[in-house]
Coordinates of N, CA and C in Angstrom, one line a residue:
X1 N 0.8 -1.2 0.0 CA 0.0 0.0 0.0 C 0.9 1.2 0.0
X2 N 0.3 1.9 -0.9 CA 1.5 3.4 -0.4 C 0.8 4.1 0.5
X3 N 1.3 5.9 0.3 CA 1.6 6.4 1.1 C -0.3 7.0 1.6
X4 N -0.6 6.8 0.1 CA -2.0 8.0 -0.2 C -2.9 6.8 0.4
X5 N -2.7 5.4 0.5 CA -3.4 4.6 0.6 C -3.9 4.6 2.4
X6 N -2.7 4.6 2.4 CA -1.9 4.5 3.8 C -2.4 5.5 5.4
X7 N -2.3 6.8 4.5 CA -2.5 7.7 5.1 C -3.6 9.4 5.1
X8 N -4.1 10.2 5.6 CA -4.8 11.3 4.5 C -4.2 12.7 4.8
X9 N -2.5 12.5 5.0 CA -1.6 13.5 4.5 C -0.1 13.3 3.6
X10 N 0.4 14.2 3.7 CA 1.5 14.2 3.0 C 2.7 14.4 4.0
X11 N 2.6 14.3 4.5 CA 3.9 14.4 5.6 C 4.9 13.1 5.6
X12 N 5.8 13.4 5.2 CA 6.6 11.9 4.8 C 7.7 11.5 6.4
X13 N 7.9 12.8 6.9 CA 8.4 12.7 8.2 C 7.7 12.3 9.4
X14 N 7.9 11.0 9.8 CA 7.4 10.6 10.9 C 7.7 11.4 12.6
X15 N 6.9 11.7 13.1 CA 6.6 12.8 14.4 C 7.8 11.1 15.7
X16 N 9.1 12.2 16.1 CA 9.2 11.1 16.9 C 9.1 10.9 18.5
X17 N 8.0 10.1 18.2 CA 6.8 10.2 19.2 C 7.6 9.7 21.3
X18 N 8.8 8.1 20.6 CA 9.1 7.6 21.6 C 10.5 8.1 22.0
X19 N 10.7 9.0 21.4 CA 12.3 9.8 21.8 C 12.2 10.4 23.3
X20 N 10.3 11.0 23.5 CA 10.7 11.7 24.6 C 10.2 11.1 25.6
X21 N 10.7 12.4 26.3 CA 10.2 11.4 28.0 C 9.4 12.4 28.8
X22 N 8.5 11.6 29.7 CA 7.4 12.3 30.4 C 8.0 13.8 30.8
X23 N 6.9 14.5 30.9 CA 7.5 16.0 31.7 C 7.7 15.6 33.5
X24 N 8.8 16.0 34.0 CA 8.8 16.1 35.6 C 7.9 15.8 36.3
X25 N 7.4 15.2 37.0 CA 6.4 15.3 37.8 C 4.9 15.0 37.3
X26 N 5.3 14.3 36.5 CA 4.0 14.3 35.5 C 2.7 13.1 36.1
X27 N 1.7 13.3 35.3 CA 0.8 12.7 36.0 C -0.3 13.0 35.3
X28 N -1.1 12.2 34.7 CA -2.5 12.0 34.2 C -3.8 12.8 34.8
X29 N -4.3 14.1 34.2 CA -5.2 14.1 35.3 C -6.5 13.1 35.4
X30 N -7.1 13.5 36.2 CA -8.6 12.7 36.9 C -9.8 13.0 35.7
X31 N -10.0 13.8 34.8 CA -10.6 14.1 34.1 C -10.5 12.8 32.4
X32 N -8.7 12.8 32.8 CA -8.8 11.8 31.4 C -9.4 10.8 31.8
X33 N -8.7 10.3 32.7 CA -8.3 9.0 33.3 C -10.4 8.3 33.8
X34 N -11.0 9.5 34.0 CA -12.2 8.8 34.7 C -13.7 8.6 33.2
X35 N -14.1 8.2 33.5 CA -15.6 8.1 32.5 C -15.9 9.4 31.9
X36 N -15.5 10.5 31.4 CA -15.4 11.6 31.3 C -17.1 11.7 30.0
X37 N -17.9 12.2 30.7 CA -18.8 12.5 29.8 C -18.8 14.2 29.2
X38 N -18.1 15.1 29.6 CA -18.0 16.3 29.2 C -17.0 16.2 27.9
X39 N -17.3 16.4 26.5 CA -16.0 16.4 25.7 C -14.9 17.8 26.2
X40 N -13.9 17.2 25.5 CA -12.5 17.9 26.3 C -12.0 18.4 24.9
X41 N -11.3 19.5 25.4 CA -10.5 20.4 24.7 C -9.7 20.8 24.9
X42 N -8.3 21.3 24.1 CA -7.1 21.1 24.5 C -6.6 22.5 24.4
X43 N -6.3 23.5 25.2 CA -5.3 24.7 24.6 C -4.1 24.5 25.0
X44 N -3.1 24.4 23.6 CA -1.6 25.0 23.7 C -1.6 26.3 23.2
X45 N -0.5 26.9 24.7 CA -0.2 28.0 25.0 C -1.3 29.1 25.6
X46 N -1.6 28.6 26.6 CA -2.8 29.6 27.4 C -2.3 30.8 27.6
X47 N -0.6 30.9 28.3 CA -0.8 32.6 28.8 C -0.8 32.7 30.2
X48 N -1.7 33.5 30.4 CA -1.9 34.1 31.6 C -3.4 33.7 31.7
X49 N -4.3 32.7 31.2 CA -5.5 32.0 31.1 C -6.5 32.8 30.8
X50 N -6.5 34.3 30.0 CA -7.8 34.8 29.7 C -8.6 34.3 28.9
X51 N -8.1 33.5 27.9 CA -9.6 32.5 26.9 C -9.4 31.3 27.7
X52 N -8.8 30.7 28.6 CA -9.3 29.4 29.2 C -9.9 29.9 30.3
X53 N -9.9 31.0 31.1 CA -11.0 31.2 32.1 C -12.1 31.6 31.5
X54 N -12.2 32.2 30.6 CA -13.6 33.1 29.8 C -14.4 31.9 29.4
X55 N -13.5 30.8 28.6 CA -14.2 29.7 27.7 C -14.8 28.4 28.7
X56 N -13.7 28.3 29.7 CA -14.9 27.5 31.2 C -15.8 27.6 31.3
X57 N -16.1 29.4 31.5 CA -17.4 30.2 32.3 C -18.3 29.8 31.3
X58 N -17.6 29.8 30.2 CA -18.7 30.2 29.0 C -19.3 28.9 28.5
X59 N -18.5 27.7 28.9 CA -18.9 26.2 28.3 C -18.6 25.4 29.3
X60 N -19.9 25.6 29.6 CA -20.1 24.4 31.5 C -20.3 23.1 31.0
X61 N -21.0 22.6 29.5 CA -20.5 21.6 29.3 C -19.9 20.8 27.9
X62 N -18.3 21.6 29.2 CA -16.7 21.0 28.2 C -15.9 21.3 29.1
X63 N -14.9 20.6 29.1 CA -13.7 20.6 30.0 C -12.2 21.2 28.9
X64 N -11.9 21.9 29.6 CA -10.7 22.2 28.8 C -9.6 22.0 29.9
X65 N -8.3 21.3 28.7 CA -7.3 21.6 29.6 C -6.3 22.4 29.1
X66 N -5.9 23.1 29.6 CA -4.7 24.7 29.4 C -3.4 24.2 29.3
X67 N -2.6 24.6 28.7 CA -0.9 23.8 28.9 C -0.3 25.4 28.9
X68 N 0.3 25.6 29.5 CA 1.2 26.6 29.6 C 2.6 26.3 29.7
X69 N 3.9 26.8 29.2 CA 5.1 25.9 29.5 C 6.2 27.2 30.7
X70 N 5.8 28.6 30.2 CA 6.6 29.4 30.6 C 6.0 29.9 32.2
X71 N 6.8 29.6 33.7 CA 6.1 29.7 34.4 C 5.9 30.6 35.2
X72 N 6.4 32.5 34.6 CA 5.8 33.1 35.3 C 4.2 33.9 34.8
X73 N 3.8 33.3 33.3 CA 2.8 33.4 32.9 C 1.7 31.9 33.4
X74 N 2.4 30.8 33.6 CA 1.3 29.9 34.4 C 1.0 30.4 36.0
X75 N 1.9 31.0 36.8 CA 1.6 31.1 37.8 C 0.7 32.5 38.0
X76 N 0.8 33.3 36.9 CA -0.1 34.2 37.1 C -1.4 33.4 36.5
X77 N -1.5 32.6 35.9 CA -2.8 31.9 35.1 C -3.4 31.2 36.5
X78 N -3.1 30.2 37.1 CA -3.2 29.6 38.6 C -3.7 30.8 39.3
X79 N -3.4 31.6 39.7 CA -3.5 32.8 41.3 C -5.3 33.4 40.6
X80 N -5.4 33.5 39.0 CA -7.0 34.1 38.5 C -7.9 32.5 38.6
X81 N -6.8 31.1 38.4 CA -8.2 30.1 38.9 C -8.7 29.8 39.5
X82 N -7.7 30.0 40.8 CA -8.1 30.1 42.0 C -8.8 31.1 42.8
X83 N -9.0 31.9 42.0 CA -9.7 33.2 42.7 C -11.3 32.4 42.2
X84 N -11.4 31.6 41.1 CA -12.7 31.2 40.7 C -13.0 30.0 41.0
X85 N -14.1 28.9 40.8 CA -14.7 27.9 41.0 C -15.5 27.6 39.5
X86 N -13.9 27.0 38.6 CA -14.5 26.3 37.6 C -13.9 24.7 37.6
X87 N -15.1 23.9 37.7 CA -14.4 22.7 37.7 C -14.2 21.7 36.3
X88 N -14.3 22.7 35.2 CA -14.4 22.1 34.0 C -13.1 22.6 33.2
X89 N -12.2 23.0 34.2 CA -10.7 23.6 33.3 C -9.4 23.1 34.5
X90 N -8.7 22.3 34.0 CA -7.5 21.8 34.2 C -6.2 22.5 33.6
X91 N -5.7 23.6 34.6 CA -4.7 24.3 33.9 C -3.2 23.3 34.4
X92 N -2.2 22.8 33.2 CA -1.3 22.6 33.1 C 0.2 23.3 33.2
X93 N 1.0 23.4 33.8 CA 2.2 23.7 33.4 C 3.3 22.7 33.1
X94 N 3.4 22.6 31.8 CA 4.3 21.5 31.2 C 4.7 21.7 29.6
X95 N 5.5 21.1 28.9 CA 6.0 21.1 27.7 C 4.8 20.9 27.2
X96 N 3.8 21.3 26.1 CA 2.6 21.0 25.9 C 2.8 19.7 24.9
X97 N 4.1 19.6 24.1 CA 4.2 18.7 23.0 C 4.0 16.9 24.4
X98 N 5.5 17.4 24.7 CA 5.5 16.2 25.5 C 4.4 15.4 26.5
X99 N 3.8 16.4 27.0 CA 2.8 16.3 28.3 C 1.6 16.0 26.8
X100 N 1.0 16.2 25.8 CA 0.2 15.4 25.3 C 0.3 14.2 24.7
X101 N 1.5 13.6 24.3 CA 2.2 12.7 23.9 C 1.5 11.3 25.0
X102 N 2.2 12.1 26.5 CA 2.0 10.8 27.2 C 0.9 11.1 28.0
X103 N -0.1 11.8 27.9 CA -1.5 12.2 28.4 C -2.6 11.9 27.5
X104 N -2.4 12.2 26.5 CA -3.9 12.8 25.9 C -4.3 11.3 24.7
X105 N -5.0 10.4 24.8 CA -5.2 9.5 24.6 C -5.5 9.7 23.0
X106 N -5.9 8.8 21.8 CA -6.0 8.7 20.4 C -7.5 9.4 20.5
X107 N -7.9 10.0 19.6 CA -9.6 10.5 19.3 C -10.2 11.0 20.4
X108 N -9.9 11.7 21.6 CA -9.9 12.3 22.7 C -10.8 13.4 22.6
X109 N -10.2 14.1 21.5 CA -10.4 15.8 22.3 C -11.2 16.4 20.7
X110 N -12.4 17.0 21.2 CA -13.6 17.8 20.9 C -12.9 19.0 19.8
X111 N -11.7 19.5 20.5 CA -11.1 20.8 19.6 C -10.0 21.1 20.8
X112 N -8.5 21.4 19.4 CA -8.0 22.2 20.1 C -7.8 23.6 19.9
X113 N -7.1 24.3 20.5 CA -7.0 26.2 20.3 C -5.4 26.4 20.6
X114 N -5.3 27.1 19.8 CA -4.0 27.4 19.2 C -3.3 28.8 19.3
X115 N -3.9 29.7 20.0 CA -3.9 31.3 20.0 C -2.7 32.0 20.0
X116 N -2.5 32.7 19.1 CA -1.2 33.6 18.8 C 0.3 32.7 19.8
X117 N 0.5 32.1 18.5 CA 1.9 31.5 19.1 C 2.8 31.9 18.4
X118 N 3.8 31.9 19.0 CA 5.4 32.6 18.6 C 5.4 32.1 17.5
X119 N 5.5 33.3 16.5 CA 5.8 32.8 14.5 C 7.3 32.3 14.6
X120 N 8.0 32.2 15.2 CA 9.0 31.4 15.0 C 9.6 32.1 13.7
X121 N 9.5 33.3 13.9 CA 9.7 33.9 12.0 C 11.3 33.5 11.6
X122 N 12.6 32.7 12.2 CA 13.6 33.0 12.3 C 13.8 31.4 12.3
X123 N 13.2 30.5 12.3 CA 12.8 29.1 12.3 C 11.4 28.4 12.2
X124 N 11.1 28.5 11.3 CA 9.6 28.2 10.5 C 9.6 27.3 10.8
X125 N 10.6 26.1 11.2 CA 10.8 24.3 11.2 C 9.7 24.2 12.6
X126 N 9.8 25.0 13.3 CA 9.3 25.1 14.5 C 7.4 25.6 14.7
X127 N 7.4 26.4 13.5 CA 5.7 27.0 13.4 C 4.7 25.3 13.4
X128 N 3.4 25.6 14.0 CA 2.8 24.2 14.6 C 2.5 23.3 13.3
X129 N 2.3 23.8 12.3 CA 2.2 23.4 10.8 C 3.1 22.7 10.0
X130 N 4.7 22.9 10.4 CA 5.1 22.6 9.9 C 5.8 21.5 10.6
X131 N 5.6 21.3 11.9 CA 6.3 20.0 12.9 C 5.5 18.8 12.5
X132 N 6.3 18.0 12.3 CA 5.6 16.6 12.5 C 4.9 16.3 13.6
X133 N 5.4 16.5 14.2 CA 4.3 16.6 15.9 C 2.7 16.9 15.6
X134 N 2.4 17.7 14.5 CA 0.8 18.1 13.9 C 0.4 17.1 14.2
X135 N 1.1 16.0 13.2 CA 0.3 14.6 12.6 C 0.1 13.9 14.3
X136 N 0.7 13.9 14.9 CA 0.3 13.2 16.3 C -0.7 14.5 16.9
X137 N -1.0 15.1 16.8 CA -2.0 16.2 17.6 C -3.3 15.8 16.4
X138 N -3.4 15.6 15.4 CA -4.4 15.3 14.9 C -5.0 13.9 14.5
X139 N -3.7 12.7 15.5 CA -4.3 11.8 16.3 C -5.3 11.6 17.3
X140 N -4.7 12.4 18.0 CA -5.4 12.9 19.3 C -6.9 13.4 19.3
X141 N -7.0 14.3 17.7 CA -8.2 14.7 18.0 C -9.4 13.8 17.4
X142 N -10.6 14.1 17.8 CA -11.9 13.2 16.9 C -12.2 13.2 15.7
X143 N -13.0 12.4 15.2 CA -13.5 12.9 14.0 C -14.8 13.9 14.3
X144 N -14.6 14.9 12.9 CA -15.5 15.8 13.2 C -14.6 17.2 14.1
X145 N -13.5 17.1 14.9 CA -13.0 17.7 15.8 C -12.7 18.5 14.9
X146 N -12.2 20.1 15.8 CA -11.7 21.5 15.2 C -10.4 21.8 15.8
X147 N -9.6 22.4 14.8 CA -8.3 23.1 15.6 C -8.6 24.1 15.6
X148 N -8.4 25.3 16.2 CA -8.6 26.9 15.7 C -7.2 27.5 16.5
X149 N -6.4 27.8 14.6 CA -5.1 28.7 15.1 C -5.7 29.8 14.6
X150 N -4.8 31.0 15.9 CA -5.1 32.4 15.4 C -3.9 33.0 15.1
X151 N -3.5 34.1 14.7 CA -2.3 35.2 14.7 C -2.6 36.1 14.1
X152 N -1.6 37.5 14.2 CA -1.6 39.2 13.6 C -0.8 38.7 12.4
X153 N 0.0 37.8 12.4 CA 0.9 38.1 11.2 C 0.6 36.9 9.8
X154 N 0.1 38.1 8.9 CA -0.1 37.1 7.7 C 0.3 36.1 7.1
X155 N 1.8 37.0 7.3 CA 2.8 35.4 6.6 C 2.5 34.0 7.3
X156 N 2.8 33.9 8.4 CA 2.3 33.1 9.1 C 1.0 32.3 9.1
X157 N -0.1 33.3 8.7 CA -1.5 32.8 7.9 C -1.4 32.1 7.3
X158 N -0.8 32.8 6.0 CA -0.6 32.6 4.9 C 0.2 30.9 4.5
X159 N 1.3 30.5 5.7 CA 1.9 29.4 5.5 C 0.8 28.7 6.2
X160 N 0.4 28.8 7.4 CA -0.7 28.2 8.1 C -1.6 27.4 7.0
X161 N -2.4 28.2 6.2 CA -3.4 27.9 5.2 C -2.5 27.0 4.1
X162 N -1.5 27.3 3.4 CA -1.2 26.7 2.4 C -0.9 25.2 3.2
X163 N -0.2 24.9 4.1 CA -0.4 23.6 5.2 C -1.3 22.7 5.0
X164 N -2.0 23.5 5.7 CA -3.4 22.9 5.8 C -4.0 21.9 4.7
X165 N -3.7 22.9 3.5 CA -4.1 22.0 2.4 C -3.4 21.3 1.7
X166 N -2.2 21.9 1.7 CA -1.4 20.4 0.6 C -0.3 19.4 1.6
X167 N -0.1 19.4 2.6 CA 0.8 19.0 4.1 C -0.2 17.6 4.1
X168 N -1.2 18.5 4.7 CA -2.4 18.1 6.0 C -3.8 17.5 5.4
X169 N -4.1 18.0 4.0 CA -5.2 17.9 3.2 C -6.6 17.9 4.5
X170 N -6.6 18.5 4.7 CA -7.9 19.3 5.9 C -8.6 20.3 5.9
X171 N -10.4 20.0 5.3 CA -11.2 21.5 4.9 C -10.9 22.4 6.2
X172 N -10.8 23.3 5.5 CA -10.2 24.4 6.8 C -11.5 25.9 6.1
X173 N -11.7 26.7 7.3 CA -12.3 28.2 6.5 C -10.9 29.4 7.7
X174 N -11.0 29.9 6.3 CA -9.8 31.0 7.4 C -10.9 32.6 7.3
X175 N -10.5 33.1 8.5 CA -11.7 34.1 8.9 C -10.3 35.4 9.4
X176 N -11.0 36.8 9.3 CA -10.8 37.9 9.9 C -11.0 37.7 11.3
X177 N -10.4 38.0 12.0 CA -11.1 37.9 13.6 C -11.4 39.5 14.0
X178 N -12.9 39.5 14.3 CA -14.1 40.4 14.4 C -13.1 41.6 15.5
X179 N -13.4 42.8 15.3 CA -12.6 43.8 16.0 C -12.9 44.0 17.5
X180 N -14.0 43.4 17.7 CA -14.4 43.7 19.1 C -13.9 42.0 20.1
X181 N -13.2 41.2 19.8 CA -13.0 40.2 20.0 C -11.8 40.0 21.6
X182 N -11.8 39.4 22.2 CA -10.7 39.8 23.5 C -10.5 38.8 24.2
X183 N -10.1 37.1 23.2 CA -9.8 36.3 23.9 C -8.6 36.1 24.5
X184 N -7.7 36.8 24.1 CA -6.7 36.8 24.9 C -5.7 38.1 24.7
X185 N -4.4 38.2 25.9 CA -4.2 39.5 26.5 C -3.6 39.7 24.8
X186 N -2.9 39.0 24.5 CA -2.1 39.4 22.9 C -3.2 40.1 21.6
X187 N -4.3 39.4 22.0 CA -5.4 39.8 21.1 C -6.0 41.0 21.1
X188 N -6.4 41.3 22.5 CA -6.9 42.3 22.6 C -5.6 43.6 22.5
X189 N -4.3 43.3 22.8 CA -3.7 44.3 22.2 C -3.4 44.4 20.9
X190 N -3.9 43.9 20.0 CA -3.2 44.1 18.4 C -4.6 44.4 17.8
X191 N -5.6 44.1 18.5 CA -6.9 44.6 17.9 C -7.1 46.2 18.3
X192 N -6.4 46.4 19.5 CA -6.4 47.9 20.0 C -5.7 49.1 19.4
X193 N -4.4 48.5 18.5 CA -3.5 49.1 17.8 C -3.7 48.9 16.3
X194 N -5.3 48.4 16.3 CA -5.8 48.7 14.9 C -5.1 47.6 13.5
X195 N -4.4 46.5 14.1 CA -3.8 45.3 13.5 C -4.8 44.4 12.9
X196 N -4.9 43.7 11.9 CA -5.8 42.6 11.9 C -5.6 41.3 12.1
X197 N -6.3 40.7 12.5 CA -6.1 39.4 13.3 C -6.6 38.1 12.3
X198 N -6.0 37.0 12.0 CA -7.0 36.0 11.6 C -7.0 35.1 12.3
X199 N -7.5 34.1 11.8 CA -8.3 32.5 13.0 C -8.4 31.7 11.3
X200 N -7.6 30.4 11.8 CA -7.9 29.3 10.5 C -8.6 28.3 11.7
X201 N -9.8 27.7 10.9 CA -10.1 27.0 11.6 C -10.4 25.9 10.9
X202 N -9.3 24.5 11.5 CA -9.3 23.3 10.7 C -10.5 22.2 10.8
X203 N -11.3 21.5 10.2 CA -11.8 20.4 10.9 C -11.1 18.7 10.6
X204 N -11.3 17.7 11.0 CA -10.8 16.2 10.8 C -11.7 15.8 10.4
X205 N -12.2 15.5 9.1 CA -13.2 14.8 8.4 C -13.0 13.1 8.8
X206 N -14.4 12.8 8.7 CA -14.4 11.0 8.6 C -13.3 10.4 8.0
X207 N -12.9 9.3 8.1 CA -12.2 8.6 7.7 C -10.2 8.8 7.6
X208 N -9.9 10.0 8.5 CA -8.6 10.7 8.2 C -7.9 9.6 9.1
X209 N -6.7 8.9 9.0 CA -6.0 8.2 9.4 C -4.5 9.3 9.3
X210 N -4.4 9.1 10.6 CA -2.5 8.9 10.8 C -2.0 7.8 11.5
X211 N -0.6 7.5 11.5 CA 0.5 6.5 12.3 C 0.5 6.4 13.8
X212 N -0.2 7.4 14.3 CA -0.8 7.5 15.7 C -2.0 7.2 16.1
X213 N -3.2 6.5 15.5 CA -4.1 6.6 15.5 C -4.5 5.5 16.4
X214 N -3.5 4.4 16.6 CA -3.8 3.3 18.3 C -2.8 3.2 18.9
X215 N -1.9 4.2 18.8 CA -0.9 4.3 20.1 C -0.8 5.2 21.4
X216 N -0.8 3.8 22.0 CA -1.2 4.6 23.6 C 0.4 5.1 24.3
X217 N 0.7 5.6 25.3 CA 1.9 6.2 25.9 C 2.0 4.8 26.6
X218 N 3.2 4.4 26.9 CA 3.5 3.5 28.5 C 2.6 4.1 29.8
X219 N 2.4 3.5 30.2 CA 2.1 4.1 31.7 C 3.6 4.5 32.5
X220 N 3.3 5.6 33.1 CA 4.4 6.7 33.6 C 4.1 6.4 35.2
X221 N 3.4 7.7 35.4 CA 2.6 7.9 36.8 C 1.2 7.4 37.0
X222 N 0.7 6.7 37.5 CA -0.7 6.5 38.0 C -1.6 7.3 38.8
X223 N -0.2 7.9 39.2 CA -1.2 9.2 40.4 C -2.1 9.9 39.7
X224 N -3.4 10.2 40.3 CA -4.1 11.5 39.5 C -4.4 13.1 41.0
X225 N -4.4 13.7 39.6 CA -4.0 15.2 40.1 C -5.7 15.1 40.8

């Protein structure tokens, strides 16, 4: 069988999945791990948690969980969730590639969110589109599931979208993001300085196969958070 047979992208580089090793201290939360009837959602690169606290409030039933890697923006993200009582958002601080690798189970997650991440303008090998790592993140997600990346900077769009379709072959609609919009702190500044913002939003049609699509992690930790 070849490749087209085989698979429903073009990515000839395989994502290398068993190179790494758990993040520190790592640990499964209670959300995956239990009968979980709320579908789950995934954001890499929360921030300082303003669209994972807004999108909690806002979707009592869905669980999201936040990954943040840099930790004086997760611990400012922690000190605003603890000021609240949402029990539908699980904020992370960890490598988000690795900590989904050995967390986040095959066909899992409802959608993930992708909001203004470093363009990497200086190493494109690195933008989320172009890592093999995708193809295991779009293991992870369902069929029917949505990614939604955002950013200010076109080029970036612009390689985002061309991805999408001849990489990834994935109906995608790429949108303006509306001026009055403020899901997060980066957002609401570049909408304020009169920038324009877009949002591609991918979906995983029936039938899409990757190389990750029944591989589970070892068991690491059994503890739950």
């Amino acid at each position: 069988m070849n490749q087209t047979e085989l698979f429903s992208h073009n990515q000839k580089r395989a994502f290398q999945h068993k190179k790494l090793s758990a993040p520190r201290n790592f640990s499964i939360p209670k959300i995956i791990q239990s009968d979980n009837k709320l579908p789950l959602v995934l954001e890499i690169g929360a921030g300082k948690g303003k669209h994972a606290l807004s999108f909690a409030a806002e979707n009592p039933d869905k669980h999201l969980i936040a990954i943040e890697r840099t930790r004086n923006k997760f611990e400012a993200f922690t000190k605003l969730f603890n000021q609240q009582s949402l029990d539908n958002l699980t904020p992370i601080h960890a490598d988000a590639i690795a900590w989904t690798v050995y967390a986040i189970p095959p066909s899992s997650l409802a959608s993930i969110y992708i909001l203004y991440p470093n363009p990497e303008q200086h190493n494109p090998n690195q933008q989320w589109l172009n890592m093999p790592f995708f193809e295991f993140l779009l293991s992870r997600l369902q069929t029917g599931g949505k990614i939604v990346l955002t950013t200010n900077i076109e080029a970036y769009m612009d390689n985002a979208e061309q991805q999408t379709s001849s990489l990834w072959q994935l109906p995608h609609e790429r949108q303006v993001v509306a001026a009055e919009s403020q899901r997060t702190h980066f957002e609401v500044k570049y909408l304020a300085r009169g920038e324009r913002c877009w949002q591609l939003t991918m979906t995983k049609p029936q039938g899409y196969r990757t190389r990750f699509d029944s591989w589970h992690a070892p068991a690491v930790d059994k503890d739950i958070k």
